[in-house]
Structures are given as structure tokens and as C-alpha cells.
Amino acid sequence: MGRPASKPKDLRDGFYIEVRNKNKSTGVKIRRDTKEQLLAAIEEYKESKDVVVLGEAKNGKLIPIPDLEK
């Protein structure tokens, strides 16, 4: 089995959203390669889930997306 990693994994470059069940505090991070794909994913999930836009990951850091912030 081995010992679990102590360093958190870096985020891959792309656009991230978090999808949660309504009125819950934890969710699942979803990554998309392009902004258009991100917008399509937001439209898909917003009917039945809470969607939180996390931002764009570049070099392991999340950068806010200005036109998608609420």
C-alpha cells in the first residue's frame, strides 16, 4: 500500500467550477479546457445543482474570471 502523499496535488491548467447539491457545503470540482466548455457545463448543472465558479488555474494557482464572478 505505501504511505499516502503529504503534498496536495497541483491543479491542472483549465477552468474550474464546483458543483454541489442544493444546501450542501461540499461539492465536486469540475475542470474544462476552454471558457466555452465551462459555460456549457454551468448551463447543464445550474438547473438541479448549486454551481460555484472557482476560476482559471494557471501554474497551479486559481485566478478569478472577472466576467463570471457574481
PDB file of C-alpha atoms in Angstrom:
ATOM      1  CA  MET A   1       0.000   0.000   0.000  1.00  0.00           C
ATOM      2  CA  GLY A   2       2.588   2.569   0.999  1.00  0.00           C
ATOM      3  CA  ARG A   3       2.304   5.851   2.698  1.00  0.00           C
ATOM      4  CA  PRO A   4      -0.175   8.470   1.443  1.00  0.00           C
ATOM      5  CA  ALA A   5       1.168  11.628  -0.161  1.00  0.00           C
ATOM      6  CA  SER A   6       1.583  14.588   2.170  1.00  0.00           C
ATOM      7  CA  LYS A   7       1.692  17.273  -0.546  1.00  0.00           C
ATOM      8  CA  PRO A   8      -1.639  18.255  -2.144  1.00  0.00           C
ATOM      9  CA  LYS A   9      -1.899  17.731  -5.886  1.00  0.00           C
ATOM     10  CA  ASP A  10      -1.471  20.734  -8.150  1.00  0.00           C
ATOM     11  CA  LEU A  11      -4.428  21.810 -10.254  1.00  0.00           C
ATOM     12  CA  ARG A  12      -4.114  21.246 -13.985  1.00  0.00           C
ATOM     13  CA  ASP A  13      -4.404  24.305 -16.207  1.00  0.00           C
ATOM     14  CA  GLY A  14      -8.016  24.977 -17.170  1.00  0.00           C
ATOM     15  CA  PHE A  15     -11.279  26.436 -15.908  1.00  0.00           C
ATOM     16  CA  TYR A  16     -12.796  25.140 -12.665  1.00  0.00           C
ATOM     17  CA  ILE A  17     -16.291  25.085 -11.176  1.00  0.00           C
ATOM     18  CA  GLU A  18     -17.585  23.379  -8.065  1.00  0.00           C
ATOM     19  CA  VAL A  19     -20.907  21.552  -8.329  1.00  0.00           C
ATOM     20  CA  ARG A  20     -22.843  20.944  -5.093  1.00  0.00           C
ATOM     21  CA  ASN A  21     -26.188  19.508  -4.170  1.00  0.00           C
ATOM     22  CA  LYS A  22     -28.546  22.263  -3.087  1.00  0.00           C
ATOM     23  CA  ASN A  23     -27.987  23.451   0.511  1.00  0.00           C
ATOM     24  CA  LYS A  24     -24.793  21.383   0.989  1.00  0.00           C
ATOM     25  CA  SER A  25     -21.353  22.669   1.895  1.00  0.00           C
ATOM     26  CA  THR A  26     -19.146  20.277  -0.083  1.00  0.00           C
ATOM     27  CA  GLY A  27     -19.093  19.518  -3.761  1.00  0.00           C
ATOM     28  CA  VAL A  28     -17.090  18.184  -6.684  1.00  0.00           C
ATOM     29  CA  LYS A  29     -14.564  20.226  -8.670  1.00  0.00           C
ATOM     30  CA  ILE A  30     -15.016  20.013 -12.425  1.00  0.00           C
ATOM     31  CA  ARG A  31     -12.350  21.166 -14.904  1.00  0.00           C
ATOM     32  CA  ARG A  32     -12.895  22.241 -18.500  1.00  0.00           C
ATOM     33  CA  ASP A  33     -10.262  23.189 -21.080  1.00  0.00           C
ATOM     34  CA  THR A  34     -11.960  26.238 -22.599  1.00  0.00           C
ATOM     35  CA  LYS A  35     -14.226  29.004 -21.379  1.00  0.00           C
ATOM     36  CA  GLU A  36     -16.954  27.924 -23.835  1.00  0.00           C
ATOM     37  CA  GLN A  37     -16.934  24.402 -22.376  1.00  0.00           C
ATOM     38  CA  LEU A  38     -17.103  25.921 -18.885  1.00  0.00           C
ATOM     39  CA  LEU A  39     -20.164  27.990 -19.809  1.00  0.00           C
ATOM     40  CA  ALA A  40     -21.838  24.879 -21.268  1.00  0.00           C
ATOM     41  CA  ALA A  41     -21.150  22.943 -18.036  1.00  0.00           C
ATOM     42  CA  ILE A  42     -22.596  25.783 -15.947  1.00  0.00           C
ATOM     43  CA  GLU A  43     -25.782  25.751 -18.044  1.00  0.00           C
ATOM     44  CA  GLU A  44     -26.018  21.962 -17.714  1.00  0.00           C
ATOM     45  CA  TYR A  45     -25.684  21.829 -13.935  1.00  0.00           C
ATOM     46  CA  LYS A  46     -27.407  25.019 -12.771  1.00  0.00           C
ATOM     47  CA  GLU A  47     -30.936  23.589 -13.047  1.00  0.00           C
ATOM     48  CA  SER A  48     -30.500  20.906 -10.388  1.00  0.00           C
ATOM     49  CA  LYS A  49     -27.287  21.838  -8.518  1.00  0.00           C
ATOM     50  CA  ASP A  50     -25.560  24.829  -6.959  1.00  0.00           C
ATOM     51  CA  VAL A  51     -22.662  25.911  -9.175  1.00  0.00           C
ATOM     52  CA  VAL A  52     -19.716  27.922  -7.817  1.00  0.00           C
ATOM     53  CA  VAL A  53     -17.186  29.335 -10.310  1.00  0.00           C
ATOM     54  CA  LEU A  54     -13.724  28.810  -8.799  1.00  0.00           C
ATOM     55  CA  GLY A  55     -11.698  30.416 -11.601  1.00  0.00           C
ATOM     56  CA  GLU A  56      -8.977  29.622 -14.099  1.00  0.00           C
ATOM     57  CA  ALA A  57      -5.957  27.610 -12.987  1.00  0.00           C
ATOM     58  CA  LYS A  58      -2.578  28.684 -14.340  1.00  0.00           C
ATOM     59  CA  ASN A  59       0.603  27.121 -12.970  1.00  0.00           C
ATOM     60  CA  GLY A  60      -1.323  25.611 -10.042  1.00  0.00           C
ATOM     61  CA  LYS A  61      -2.909  28.915  -8.922  1.00  0.00           C
ATOM     62  CA  LEU A  62      -6.582  29.857  -9.270  1.00  0.00           C
ATOM     63  CA  ILE A  63      -7.207  33.197 -10.997  1.00  0.00           C
ATOM     64  CA  PRO A  64     -10.723  34.705 -10.823  1.00  0.00           C
ATOM     65  CA  ILE A  65     -12.629  35.078 -14.081  1.00  0.00           C
ATOM     66  CA  PRO A  66     -13.906  38.703 -13.974  1.00  0.00           C
ATOM     67  CA  ASP A  67     -16.973  38.384 -16.213  1.00  0.00           C
ATOM     68  CA  LEU A  68     -18.217  35.230 -14.424  1.00  0.00           C
ATOM     69  CA  GLU A  69     -17.921  36.475 -10.834  1.00  0.00           C
ATOM     70  CA  LYS A  70     -21.204  37.187  -9.060  1.00  0.00           C
TER      71      LYS A  70
END
